Amino acid sequence: MSQRHERGTIFVTAATPSTTESTADNSRTRWRVVDIVTASVLGVALGLVFILWNTAGSPLRDALGALVPGLSALLAGIWLLPAVIGALIIRKPGAALYTELLAATVSVLIVPNEWGWWTIEAGLVQGLGAELVFALFFYRRWGIVPALLAGAGAGLAMAVNDLIVWYASALTPTFAVVYTVSSVVTGIVLAGLLGWLLVRAIARTGALSRFASGREHSELV
C-alpha cells in the first residue's frame, strides 16, 4: 500500500495484483546471497563425492561393462546428483546447471581424472539436461515427479554427450541403446529418486529453514 499527495489530499492506493505478481515472480527467479552460498557449498561437497566415486566405482563400472557393453552407465547416476539436489533446494532458474557444473569443475581441479577437462563439458551438458526439465515445469513444481524426470533428462543428456565424445568411432546400435537406457535409468534412480530423498532428509534437520524446500517440510511434520 502507498500514499500520494495532491493539493493537500491524501490518496491511499493498494498494491495492484500485477505488482504483487511481479514481486512474487522476482522472488522465484532472483538469486539471494544465501542461494549462491548454499549452491556453491553443495557443488564443492558433491565434487568431492565425485572424486571418491571416480575411484571407488571404477571396478564396478568395469565389471558391468564386461558383462554387457554399455551397462556401466548404470552407475553413472552419482555424477548427476548435483543437478537434481541443487535445483530441489535452491528452486531458482540456473540452480541445476550451476551446481552440476561446479561439482564437475571442482572434481577435476582437485584430482585430475581420466576424462580430463571433458569432465567440465560433461557437467555443463548434464546440468542443462536437468535444467531443461525444471524449466518445462516453469520452476514451479519440485516434487518427486519433476525430480525423477530431471534425473532422466540429465541421464539422457549424459548418454548423448558420451556417445558422441567417447564412443562415436566404434559405436554400434546395440551399445547405443544399452548405454542410453542405462543412463536414463540411473538418472531416474540415483539422481532423481536418491536426490529427492536426500533433500527431504536434509530438510528434516532444519538446515533448509531459509528455503521454501525446508519450510514446506516443517509445515508437514
Short mmCIF file of C-alpha atoms in Angstrom, two decimals:
data_model
loop_
_atom_site.label_atom_id
_atom_site.label_comp_id
_atom_site.label_asym_id
_atom_site.label_seq_id
_atom_site.Cartn_x
_atom_site.Cartn_y
_atom_site.Cartn_z
CA MET A 1 0.00 0.00 0.00
CA SER A 2 1.28 3.51 -0.82
CA GLN A 3 0.26 7.13 -0.30
CA ARG A 4 0.39 10.07 -2.72
CA HIS A 5 -0.46 13.74 -2.07
CA GLU A 6 -2.32 16.07 -4.45
CA ARG A 7 -3.21 19.64 -3.26
CA GLY A 8 -3.50 18.62 0.40
CA THR A 9 -5.47 15.47 -0.26
CA ILE A 10 -4.04 12.11 0.66
CA PHE A 11 -4.83 9.23 -1.67
CA VAL A 12 -4.20 5.77 -0.38
CA THR A 13 -3.61 3.14 -3.05
CA ALA A 14 -3.28 -0.59 -2.57
CA ALA A 15 -0.72 -2.71 -4.37
CA THR A 16 -2.21 -3.91 -7.61
CA PRO A 17 -2.46 -7.62 -8.46
CA SER A 18 0.10 -7.12 -11.22
CA THR A 19 2.56 -5.57 -8.74
CA THR A 20 2.06 -8.48 -6.35
CA GLU A 21 2.56 -11.00 -9.14
CA SER A 22 5.69 -9.20 -10.30
CA THR A 23 7.15 -9.29 -6.78
CA ALA A 24 6.34 -12.97 -6.46
CA ASP A 25 7.95 -13.71 -9.82
CA ASN A 26 11.09 -11.85 -8.78
CA SER A 27 11.35 -13.81 -5.56
CA ARG A 28 11.08 -17.03 -7.53
CA THR A 29 13.79 -16.15 -10.02
CA ARG A 30 16.21 -13.77 -8.27
CA TRP A 31 19.13 -15.41 -6.50
CA ARG A 32 19.83 -14.32 -2.93
CA VAL A 33 23.24 -14.43 -1.31
CA VAL A 34 22.18 -17.49 0.68
CA ASP A 35 21.19 -19.21 -2.57
CA ILE A 36 24.62 -18.61 -4.09
CA VAL A 37 26.46 -19.70 -0.96
CA THR A 38 24.37 -22.84 -0.50
CA ALA A 39 24.60 -23.89 -4.15
CA SER A 40 28.35 -23.33 -4.03
CA VAL A 41 28.75 -25.42 -0.88
CA LEU A 42 26.67 -28.17 -2.46
CA GLY A 43 28.72 -28.04 -5.65
CA VAL A 44 32.03 -28.30 -3.81
CA ALA A 45 30.81 -31.07 -1.47
CA LEU A 46 29.40 -33.14 -4.30
CA GLY A 47 32.55 -32.50 -6.33
CA LEU A 48 34.44 -34.27 -3.53
CA VAL A 49 31.92 -37.11 -3.76
CA PHE A 50 32.73 -37.30 -7.48
CA ILE A 51 36.40 -37.76 -6.66
CA LEU A 52 35.64 -40.69 -4.36
CA TRP A 53 33.20 -42.22 -6.84
CA ASN A 54 35.65 -41.88 -9.74
CA THR A 55 37.96 -44.31 -7.92
CA ALA A 56 35.59 -46.45 -5.85
CA GLY A 57 33.11 -47.02 -8.65
CA SER A 58 35.65 -47.84 -11.34
CA PRO A 59 35.86 -51.63 -10.66
CA LEU A 60 32.08 -51.90 -10.57
CA ARG A 61 31.69 -49.98 -13.82
CA ASP A 62 34.33 -52.16 -15.47
CA ALA A 63 32.55 -55.32 -14.28
CA LEU A 64 29.19 -54.19 -15.63
CA GLY A 65 30.78 -53.10 -18.90
CA ALA A 66 32.39 -56.51 -19.29
CA LEU A 67 29.08 -58.21 -18.59
CA VAL A 68 27.11 -56.19 -21.13
CA PRO A 69 28.82 -53.43 -23.14
CA GLY A 70 27.22 -50.13 -22.25
CA LEU A 71 25.77 -51.35 -18.95
CA SER A 72 28.45 -49.46 -17.00
CA ALA A 73 26.31 -46.36 -17.35
CA LEU A 74 24.00 -47.81 -14.70
CA LEU A 75 26.39 -46.50 -12.05
CA ALA A 76 26.83 -43.04 -13.55
CA GLY A 77 23.84 -41.50 -11.79
CA ILE A 78 26.01 -40.36 -8.89
CA TRP A 79 27.54 -37.84 -11.27
CA LEU A 80 24.07 -36.39 -11.94
CA LEU A 81 23.10 -35.83 -8.31
CA PRO A 82 24.23 -32.18 -8.01
CA ALA A 83 21.86 -31.00 -10.72
CA VAL A 84 18.80 -32.51 -9.03
CA ILE A 85 19.74 -31.70 -5.43
CA GLY A 86 20.81 -28.15 -6.24
CA ALA A 87 17.58 -27.38 -8.06
CA LEU A 88 15.33 -29.01 -5.45
CA ILE A 89 16.92 -26.97 -2.64
CA ILE A 90 17.52 -23.61 -4.32
CA ARG A 91 14.42 -23.66 -6.57
CA LYS A 92 15.73 -20.94 -8.86
CA PRO A 93 16.47 -20.95 -12.59
CA GLY A 94 20.06 -21.98 -13.19
CA ALA A 95 20.50 -23.90 -9.91
CA ALA A 96 20.71 -27.32 -11.60
CA LEU A 97 23.25 -26.12 -14.14
CA TYR A 98 25.34 -24.15 -11.64
CA THR A 99 25.59 -26.90 -9.03
CA GLU A 100 26.37 -29.65 -11.56
CA LEU A 101 28.96 -27.58 -13.40
CA LEU A 102 30.67 -26.51 -10.17
CA ALA A 103 30.83 -30.10 -8.87
CA ALA A 104 32.37 -31.31 -12.13
CA THR A 105 34.89 -28.46 -12.15
CA VAL A 106 35.90 -28.97 -8.53
CA SER A 107 36.37 -32.70 -9.02
CA VAL A 108 38.78 -32.37 -11.95
CA LEU A 109 40.67 -29.42 -10.49
CA ILE A 110 41.43 -31.17 -7.21
CA VAL A 111 42.18 -34.64 -8.58
CA PRO A 112 42.67 -34.88 -12.35
CA ASN A 113 40.86 -37.90 -13.75
CA GLU A 114 40.94 -39.99 -16.92
CA TRP A 115 38.42 -37.72 -18.66
CA GLY A 116 40.44 -34.55 -18.10
CA TRP A 117 38.84 -31.23 -18.98
CA TRP A 118 36.00 -33.03 -20.74
CA THR A 119 34.68 -33.51 -17.19
CA ILE A 120 33.65 -29.85 -17.17
CA GLU A 121 31.97 -30.15 -20.56
CA ALA A 122 30.09 -33.20 -19.30
CA GLY A 123 28.95 -31.29 -16.20
CA LEU A 124 27.67 -28.49 -18.40
CA VAL A 125 25.67 -30.85 -20.63
CA GLN A 126 24.28 -32.91 -17.73
CA GLY A 127 23.28 -29.79 -15.84
CA LEU A 128 21.48 -28.46 -18.90
CA GLY A 129 19.59 -31.75 -19.22
CA ALA A 130 18.14 -31.40 -15.73
CA GLU A 131 17.69 -27.64 -16.03
CA LEU A 132 15.54 -28.05 -19.13
CA VAL A 133 13.11 -30.33 -17.27
CA PHE A 134 12.64 -27.91 -14.38
CA ALA A 135 12.19 -25.11 -16.92
CA LEU A 136 9.41 -27.12 -18.60
CA PHE A 137 7.63 -27.03 -15.23
CA PHE A 138 8.21 -23.23 -15.17
CA TYR A 139 10.25 -23.69 -11.96
CA ARG A 140 7.03 -24.12 -10.00
CA ARG A 141 6.93 -27.85 -9.23
CA TRP A 142 9.54 -29.52 -7.03
CA GLY A 143 8.02 -32.86 -6.08
CA ILE A 144 9.16 -36.34 -6.84
CA VAL A 145 7.85 -36.41 -10.41
CA PRO A 146 9.89 -33.39 -11.59
CA ALA A 147 12.87 -34.80 -9.67
CA LEU A 148 12.64 -38.16 -11.45
CA LEU A 149 12.16 -36.50 -14.84
CA ALA A 150 15.08 -34.15 -14.19
CA GLY A 151 17.25 -37.15 -13.39
CA ALA A 152 16.09 -38.77 -16.62
CA GLY A 153 16.85 -35.58 -18.53
CA ALA A 154 20.35 -35.38 -17.09
CA GLY A 155 20.88 -39.07 -17.87
CA LEU A 156 19.72 -38.68 -21.46
CA ALA A 157 21.96 -35.64 -21.93
CA MET A 158 24.88 -37.62 -20.49
CA ALA A 159 24.25 -40.54 -22.85
CA VAL A 160 24.06 -38.39 -25.97
CA ASN A 161 27.18 -36.47 -25.00
CA ASP A 162 29.21 -39.58 -24.11
CA LEU A 163 28.20 -41.46 -27.27
CA ILE A 164 29.39 -38.52 -29.36
CA VAL A 165 32.54 -37.63 -27.44
CA TRP A 166 33.82 -41.04 -26.33
CA TYR A 167 32.21 -43.82 -28.36
CA ALA A 168 31.48 -42.41 -31.82
CA SER A 169 34.38 -44.18 -33.55
CA ALA A 170 33.27 -47.70 -32.52
CA LEU A 171 29.59 -47.17 -31.88
CA THR A 172 27.11 -49.97 -32.56
CA PRO A 173 23.31 -49.72 -32.36
CA THR A 174 23.17 -52.25 -29.53
CA PHE A 175 25.75 -50.39 -27.47
CA ALA A 176 23.99 -47.08 -28.07
CA VAL A 177 20.63 -48.48 -26.91
CA VAL A 178 22.05 -50.19 -23.81
CA TYR A 179 24.10 -47.14 -22.85
CA THR A 180 21.22 -44.72 -23.36
CA VAL A 181 18.65 -46.81 -21.48
CA SER A 182 21.13 -47.41 -18.64
CA SER A 183 21.89 -43.69 -18.45
CA VAL A 184 18.23 -42.74 -18.22
CA VAL A 185 17.52 -45.44 -15.62
CA THR A 186 20.44 -44.40 -13.43
CA GLY A 187 19.39 -40.78 -13.80
CA ILE A 188 15.91 -41.61 -12.54
CA VAL A 189 17.06 -43.79 -9.65
CA LEU A 190 20.43 -42.49 -8.43
CA ALA A 191 19.92 -38.83 -9.28
CA GLY A 192 16.15 -38.27 -9.26
CA LEU A 193 14.91 -40.58 -6.52
CA LEU A 194 18.03 -40.53 -4.35
CA GLY A 195 18.36 -36.77 -4.76
CA TRP A 196 14.74 -36.21 -3.76
CA LEU A 197 15.16 -38.44 -0.68
CA LEU A 198 18.39 -36.69 0.32
CA VAL A 199 16.78 -33.27 0.13
CA ARG A 200 13.92 -34.45 2.35
CA ALA A 201 16.43 -35.88 4.81
CA ILE A 202 18.39 -32.63 4.90
CA ALA A 203 15.16 -30.66 5.36
CA ARG A 204 14.28 -32.73 8.43
CA THR A 205 17.43 -31.47 10.15
CA GLY A 206 16.24 -27.86 9.87
CA ALA A 207 19.26 -26.88 7.75
CA LEU A 208 16.98 -25.66 4.95
CA SER A 209 14.82 -23.34 7.07
CA ARG A 210 15.75 -20.38 4.86
CA PHE A 211 14.46 -22.15 1.78
CA ALA A 212 10.95 -23.00 0.65
CA SER A 213 12.07 -26.61 0.34
CA GLY A 214 12.83 -26.67 4.07
CA ARG A 215 9.77 -24.69 5.19
CA GLU A 216 7.42 -26.98 3.28
CA HIS A 217 8.77 -29.96 5.17
CA SER A 218 8.45 -28.27 8.57
CA GLU A 219 4.81 -27.46 7.79
CA LEU A 220 4.09 -31.11 7.07
CA VAL A 221 5.62 -32.56 10.23
#
